[in-house]
């Protein structure tokens, strides 16, 4: 067997293994998304205390994180086994927003988080320019 044929065979096998595990991860994320939907419904309809609005906002941001990871996996398969950079940037922005919601006691930390979001937004703008856009 030629070296290039062996390399293609190994590449194909590894790609299939990756796809199977990625599908498993997608299924797990769907389960967690369903669980988060249930928790959001409980917070929205059952809890009526003052902290429930805080829990609702935090739950919604976590919900979007699950949703974005699932969308990333879907995009991976629909774009020919490629992870678009902008999806990772969206996930990073959402994660930092969640961090600001959860940990906003120190104003300097909040300012640093906001600066990190600004850097990610600039990166998103640059990634969507014609020179870097692949899609």
PDB file of N, CA and C in Angstrom, residues 18-70:
ATOM      1  N   UNK A  18     -14.103  10.814  14.752  1.00  0.00           N
ATOM      2  CA  UNK A  18     -14.419  12.166  15.208  1.00  0.00           C
ATOM      3  C   UNK A  18     -15.900  12.476  15.016  1.00  0.00           C
ATOM      4  N   UNK A  19     -16.451  12.097  13.881  1.00  0.00           N
ATOM      5  CA  UNK A  19     -17.862  12.354  13.603  1.00  0.00           C
ATOM      6  C   UNK A  19     -18.772  11.616  14.580  1.00  0.00           C
ATOM      7  N   UNK A  20     -18.437  10.367  14.896  1.00  0.00           N
ATOM      8  CA  UNK A  20     -19.246   9.598  15.847  1.00  0.00           C
ATOM      9  C   UNK A  20     -19.222  10.260  17.218  1.00  0.00           C
ATOM     10  N   UNK A  21     -18.060  10.641  17.698  1.00  0.00           N
ATOM     11  CA  UNK A  21     -17.963  11.282  19.009  1.00  0.00           C
ATOM     12  C   UNK A  21     -18.626  12.660  19.015  1.00  0.00           C
ATOM     13  N   UNK A  22     -18.543  13.365  17.912  1.00  0.00           N
ATOM     14  CA  UNK A  22     -19.198  14.665  17.819  1.00  0.00           C
ATOM     15  C   UNK A  22     -20.718  14.515  17.829  1.00  0.00           C
ATOM     16  N   UNK A  23     -21.229  13.475  17.193  1.00  0.00           N
ATOM     17  CA  UNK A  23     -22.663  13.196  17.262  1.00  0.00           C
ATOM     18  C   UNK A  23     -23.085  12.844  18.689  1.00  0.00           C
ATOM     19  N   UNK A  24     -22.245  12.082  19.389  1.00  0.00           N
ATOM     20  CA  UNK A  24     -22.520  11.775  20.794  1.00  0.00           C
ATOM     21  C   UNK A  24     -22.543  13.028  21.652  1.00  0.00           C
ATOM     22  N   UNK A  25     -21.593  13.916  21.415  1.00  0.00           N
ATOM     23  CA  UNK A  25     -21.567  15.180  22.145  1.00  0.00           C
ATOM     24  C   UNK A  25     -22.809  16.007  21.849  1.00  0.00           C
ATOM     25  N   UNK A  26     -23.230  16.009  20.585  1.00  0.00           N
ATOM     26  CA  UNK A  26     -24.449  16.721  20.215  1.00  0.00           C
ATOM     27  C   UNK A  26     -25.668  16.166  20.932  1.00  0.00           C
ATOM     28  N   UNK A  27     -25.753  14.844  21.055  1.00  0.00           N
ATOM     29  CA  UNK A  27     -26.874  14.225  21.766  1.00  0.00           C
ATOM     30  C   UNK A  27     -26.857  14.604  23.246  1.00  0.00           C
ATOM     31  N   UNK A  28     -25.676  14.608  23.850  1.00  0.00           N
ATOM     32  CA  UNK A  28     -25.556  15.004  25.254  1.00  0.00           C
ATOM     33  C   UNK A  28     -25.971  16.463  25.440  1.00  0.00           C
ATOM     34  N   UNK A  29     -25.524  17.321  24.539  1.00  0.00           N
ATOM     35  CA  UNK A  29     -25.901  18.735  24.617  1.00  0.00           C
ATOM     36  C   UNK A  29     -27.405  18.932  24.449  1.00  0.00           C
ATOM     37  N   UNK A  30     -28.031  18.127  23.588  1.00  0.00           N
ATOM     38  CA  UNK A  30     -29.479  18.203  23.438  1.00  0.00           C
ATOM     39  C   UNK A  30     -30.196  17.812  24.731  1.00  0.00           C
ATOM     40  N   UNK A  31     -29.671  16.803  25.422  1.00  0.00           N
ATOM     41  CA  UNK A  31     -30.247  16.417  26.712  1.00  0.00           C
ATOM     42  C   UNK A  31     -30.122  17.550  27.727  1.00  0.00           C
ATOM     43  N   UNK A  32     -28.957  18.169  27.791  1.00  0.00           N
ATOM     44  CA  UNK A  32     -28.757  19.288  28.713  1.00  0.00           C
ATOM     45  C   UNK A  32     -29.626  20.485  28.328  1.00  0.00           C
ATOM     46  N   UNK A  33     -29.831  20.697  27.025  1.00  0.00           N
ATOM     47  CA  UNK A  33     -30.708  21.771  26.580  1.00  0.00           C
ATOM     48  C   UNK A  33     -32.146  21.514  27.031  1.00  0.00           C
ATOM     49  N   UNK A  34     -32.579  20.264  26.946  1.00  0.00           N
ATOM     50  CA  UNK A  34     -33.910  19.908  27.432  1.00  0.00           C
ATOM     51  C   UNK A  34     -34.028  20.113  28.934  1.00  0.00           C
ATOM     52  N   UNK A  35     -32.992  19.725  29.668  1.00  0.00           N
ATOM     53  CA  UNK A  35     -32.996  19.918  31.119  1.00  0.00           C
ATOM     54  C   UNK A  35     -33.021  21.403  31.476  1.00  0.00           C
ATOM     55  N   UNK A  36     -32.279  22.202  30.734  1.00  0.00           N
ATOM     56  CA  UNK A  36     -32.255  23.644  30.992  1.00  0.00           C
ATOM     57  C   UNK A  36     -33.615  24.273  30.665  1.00  0.00           C
ATOM     58  N   UNK A  37     -34.283  23.762  29.639  1.00  0.00           N
ATOM     59  CA  UNK A  37     -35.632  24.234  29.321  1.00  0.00           C
ATOM     60  C   UNK A  37     -36.577  23.958  30.487  1.00  0.00           C
ATOM     61  N   UNK A  38     -36.476  22.776  31.067  1.00  0.00           N
ATOM     62  CA  UNK A  38     -37.303  22.417  32.222  1.00  0.00           C
ATOM     63  C   UNK A  38     -37.010  23.346  33.403  1.00  0.00           C
ATOM     64  N   UNK A  39     -35.725  23.606  33.678  1.00  0.00           N
ATOM     65  CA  UNK A  39     -35.356  24.488  34.791  1.00  0.00           C
ATOM     66  C   UNK A  39     -35.831  25.928  34.545  1.00  0.00           C
ATOM     67  N   UNK A  40     -35.741  26.376  33.309  1.00  0.00           N
ATOM     68  CA  UNK A  40     -36.238  27.721  32.992  1.00  0.00           C
ATOM     69  C   UNK A  40     -37.748  27.811  33.200  1.00  0.00           C
ATOM     70  N   UNK A  41     -38.460  26.766  32.817  1.00  0.00           N
ATOM     71  CA  UNK A  41     -39.906  26.760  33.029  1.00  0.00           C
ATOM     72  C   UNK A  41     -40.231  26.784  34.526  1.00  0.00           C
ATOM     73  N   UNK A  42     -39.467  26.048  35.330  1.00  0.00           N
ATOM     74  CA  UNK A  42     -39.691  26.072  36.781  1.00  0.00           C
ATOM     75  C   UNK A  42     -39.435  27.452  37.364  1.00  0.00           C
ATOM     76  N   UNK A  43     -38.343  28.077  36.942  1.00  0.00           N
ATOM     77  CA  UNK A  43     -38.018  29.412  37.456  1.00  0.00           C
ATOM     78  C   UNK A  43     -39.068  30.418  37.020  1.00  0.00           C
ATOM     79  N   UNK A  44     -39.538  30.281  35.794  1.00  0.00           N
ATOM     80  CA  UNK A  44     -40.486  31.242  35.248  1.00  0.00           C
ATOM     81  C   UNK A  44     -41.886  31.085  35.844  1.00  0.00           C
ATOM     82  N   UNK A  45     -42.343  29.853  36.040  1.00  0.00           N
ATOM     83  CA  UNK A  45     -43.727  29.639  36.449  1.00  0.00           C
ATOM     84  C   UNK A  45     -43.912  29.247  37.913  1.00  0.00           C
ATOM     85  N   UNK A  46     -42.879  28.735  38.573  1.00  0.00           N
ATOM     86  CA  UNK A  46     -43.034  28.263  39.950  1.00  0.00           C
ATOM     87  C   UNK A  46     -42.421  29.240  40.948  1.00  0.00           C
ATOM     88  N   UNK A  47     -41.166  29.626  40.753  1.00  0.00           N
ATOM     89  CA  UNK A  47     -40.503  30.541  41.686  1.00  0.00           C
ATOM     90  C   UNK A  47     -41.018  31.957  41.484  1.00  0.00           C
ATOM     91  N   UNK A  48     -41.422  32.587  42.572  1.00  0.00           N
ATOM     92  CA  UNK A  48     -41.901  33.963  42.482  1.00  0.00           C
ATOM     93  C   UNK A  48     -41.125  34.903  43.397  1.00  0.00           C
ATOM     94  N   UNK A  49     -39.974  34.484  43.864  1.00  0.00           N
ATOM     95  CA  UNK A  49     -39.190  35.373  44.719  1.00  0.00           C
ATOM     96  C   UNK A  49     -38.335  36.308  43.874  1.00  0.00           C
ATOM     97  N   UNK A  50     -37.655  37.225  44.557  1.00  0.00           N
ATOM     98  CA  UNK A  50     -36.898  38.257  43.845  1.00  0.00           C
ATOM     99  C   UNK A  50     -35.689  37.683  43.109  1.00  0.00           C
ATOM    100  N   UNK A  51     -35.102  36.619  43.621  1.00  0.00           N
ATOM    101  CA  UNK A  51     -33.924  36.051  42.971  1.00  0.00           C
ATOM    102  C   UNK A  51     -34.288  35.275  41.711  1.00  0.00           C
ATOM    103  N   UNK A  52     -35.576  35.035  41.458  1.00  0.00           N
ATOM    104  CA  UNK A  52     -35.954  34.251  40.284  1.00  0.00           C
ATOM    105  C   UNK A  52     -35.642  34.992  38.985  1.00  0.00           C
ATOM    106  N   UNK A  53     -35.717  36.317  38.972  1.00  0.00           N
ATOM    107  CA  UNK A  53     -35.362  37.046  37.747  1.00  0.00           C
ATOM    108  C   UNK A  53     -33.875  36.906  37.445  1.00  0.00           C
ATOM    109  N   UNK A  54     -33.051  36.918  38.489  1.00  0.00           N
ATOM    110  CA  UNK A  54     -31.607  36.704  38.316  1.00  0.00           C
ATOM    111  C   UNK A  54     -31.350  35.294  37.785  1.00  0.00           C
ATOM    112  N   UNK A  55     -32.033  34.304  38.358  1.00  0.00           N
ATOM    113  CA  UNK A  55     -31.872  32.921  37.902  1.00  0.00           C
ATOM    114  C   UNK A  55     -32.383  32.746  36.470  1.00  0.00           C
ATOM    115  N   UNK A  56     -33.453  33.463  36.138  1.00  0.00           N
ATOM    116  CA  UNK A  56     -34.002  33.378  34.787  1.00  0.00           C
ATOM    117  C   UNK A  56     -33.016  33.924  33.756  1.00  0.00           C
ATOM    118  N   UNK A  57     -32.422  35.067  34.039  1.00  0.00           N
ATOM    119  CA  UNK A  57     -31.460  35.661  33.095  1.00  0.00           C
ATOM    120  C   UNK A  57     -30.235  34.767  32.957  1.00  0.00           C
ATOM    121  N   UNK A  58     -29.730  34.264  34.077  1.00  0.00           N
ATOM    122  CA  UNK A  58     -28.573  33.369  34.010  1.00  0.00           C
ATOM    123  C   UNK A  58     -28.928  32.098  33.242  1.00  0.00           C
ATOM    124  N   UNK A  59     -30.117  31.559  33.466  1.00  0.00           N
ATOM    125  CA  UNK A  59     -30.551  30.360  32.754  1.00  0.00           C
ATOM    126  C   UNK A  59     -30.691  30.587  31.268  1.00  0.00           C
ATOM    127  N   UNK A  60     -31.175  31.761  30.877  1.00  0.00           N
ATOM    128  CA  UNK A  60     -31.323  32.066  29.455  1.00  0.00           C
ATOM    129  C   UNK A  60     -29.957  32.131  28.774  1.00  0.00           C
ATOM    130  N   UNK A  61     -28.979  32.722  29.442  1.00  0.00           N
ATOM    131  CA  UNK A  61     -27.638  32.806  28.843  1.00  0.00           C
ATOM    132  C   UNK A  61     -27.021  31.411  28.733  1.00  0.00           C
ATOM    133  N   UNK A  62     -27.217  30.576  29.753  1.00  0.00           N
ATOM    134  CA  UNK A  62     -26.722  29.200  29.678  1.00  0.00           C
ATOM    135  C   UNK A  62     -27.424  28.457  28.543  1.00  0.00           C
ATOM    136  N   UNK A  63     -28.723  28.700  28.387  1.00  0.00           N
ATOM    137  CA  UNK A  63     -29.508  28.100  27.319  1.00  0.00           C
ATOM    138  C   UNK A  63     -28.894  28.451  25.962  1.00  0.00           C
ATOM    139  N   UNK A  64     -28.536  29.722  25.784  1.00  0.00           N
ATOM    140  CA  UNK A  64     -27.930  30.131  24.520  1.00  0.00           C
ATOM    141  C   UNK A  64     -26.559  29.491  24.310  1.00  0.00           C
ATOM    142  N   UNK A  65     -25.822  29.256  25.387  1.00  0.00           N
ATOM    143  CA  UNK A  65     -24.540  28.569  25.236  1.00  0.00           C
ATOM    144  C   UNK A  65     -24.746  27.153  24.693  1.00  0.00           C
ATOM    145  N   UNK A  66     -25.695  26.414  25.259  1.00  0.00           N
ATOM    146  CA  UNK A  66     -25.997  25.079  24.734  1.00  0.00           C
ATOM    147  C   UNK A  66     -26.441  25.166  23.278  1.00  0.00           C
ATOM    148  N   UNK A  67     -27.314  26.114  23.007  1.00  0.00           N
ATOM    149  CA  UNK A  67     -27.840  26.284  21.655  1.00  0.00           C
ATOM    150  C   UNK A  67     -26.707  26.587  20.671  1.00  0.00           C
ATOM    151  N   UNK A  68     -25.770  27.435  21.064  1.00  0.00           N
ATOM    152  CA  UNK A  68     -24.666  27.791  20.166  1.00  0.00           C
ATOM    153  C   UNK A  68     -23.735  26.612  19.926  1.00  0.00           C
ATOM    154  N   UNK A  69     -23.482  25.807  20.950  1.00  0.00           N
ATOM    155  CA  UNK A  69     -22.641  24.626  20.745  1.00  0.00           C
ATOM    156  C   UNK A  69     -23.318  23.621  19.815  1.00  0.00           C
ATOM    157  N   UNK A  70     -24.631  23.447  19.966  1.00  0.00           N
ATOM    158  CA  UNK A  70     -25.353  22.539  19.075  1.00  0.00           C
ATOM    159  C   UNK A  70     -25.329  23.096  17.646  1.00  0.00           C
TER     160      UNK A  70
END
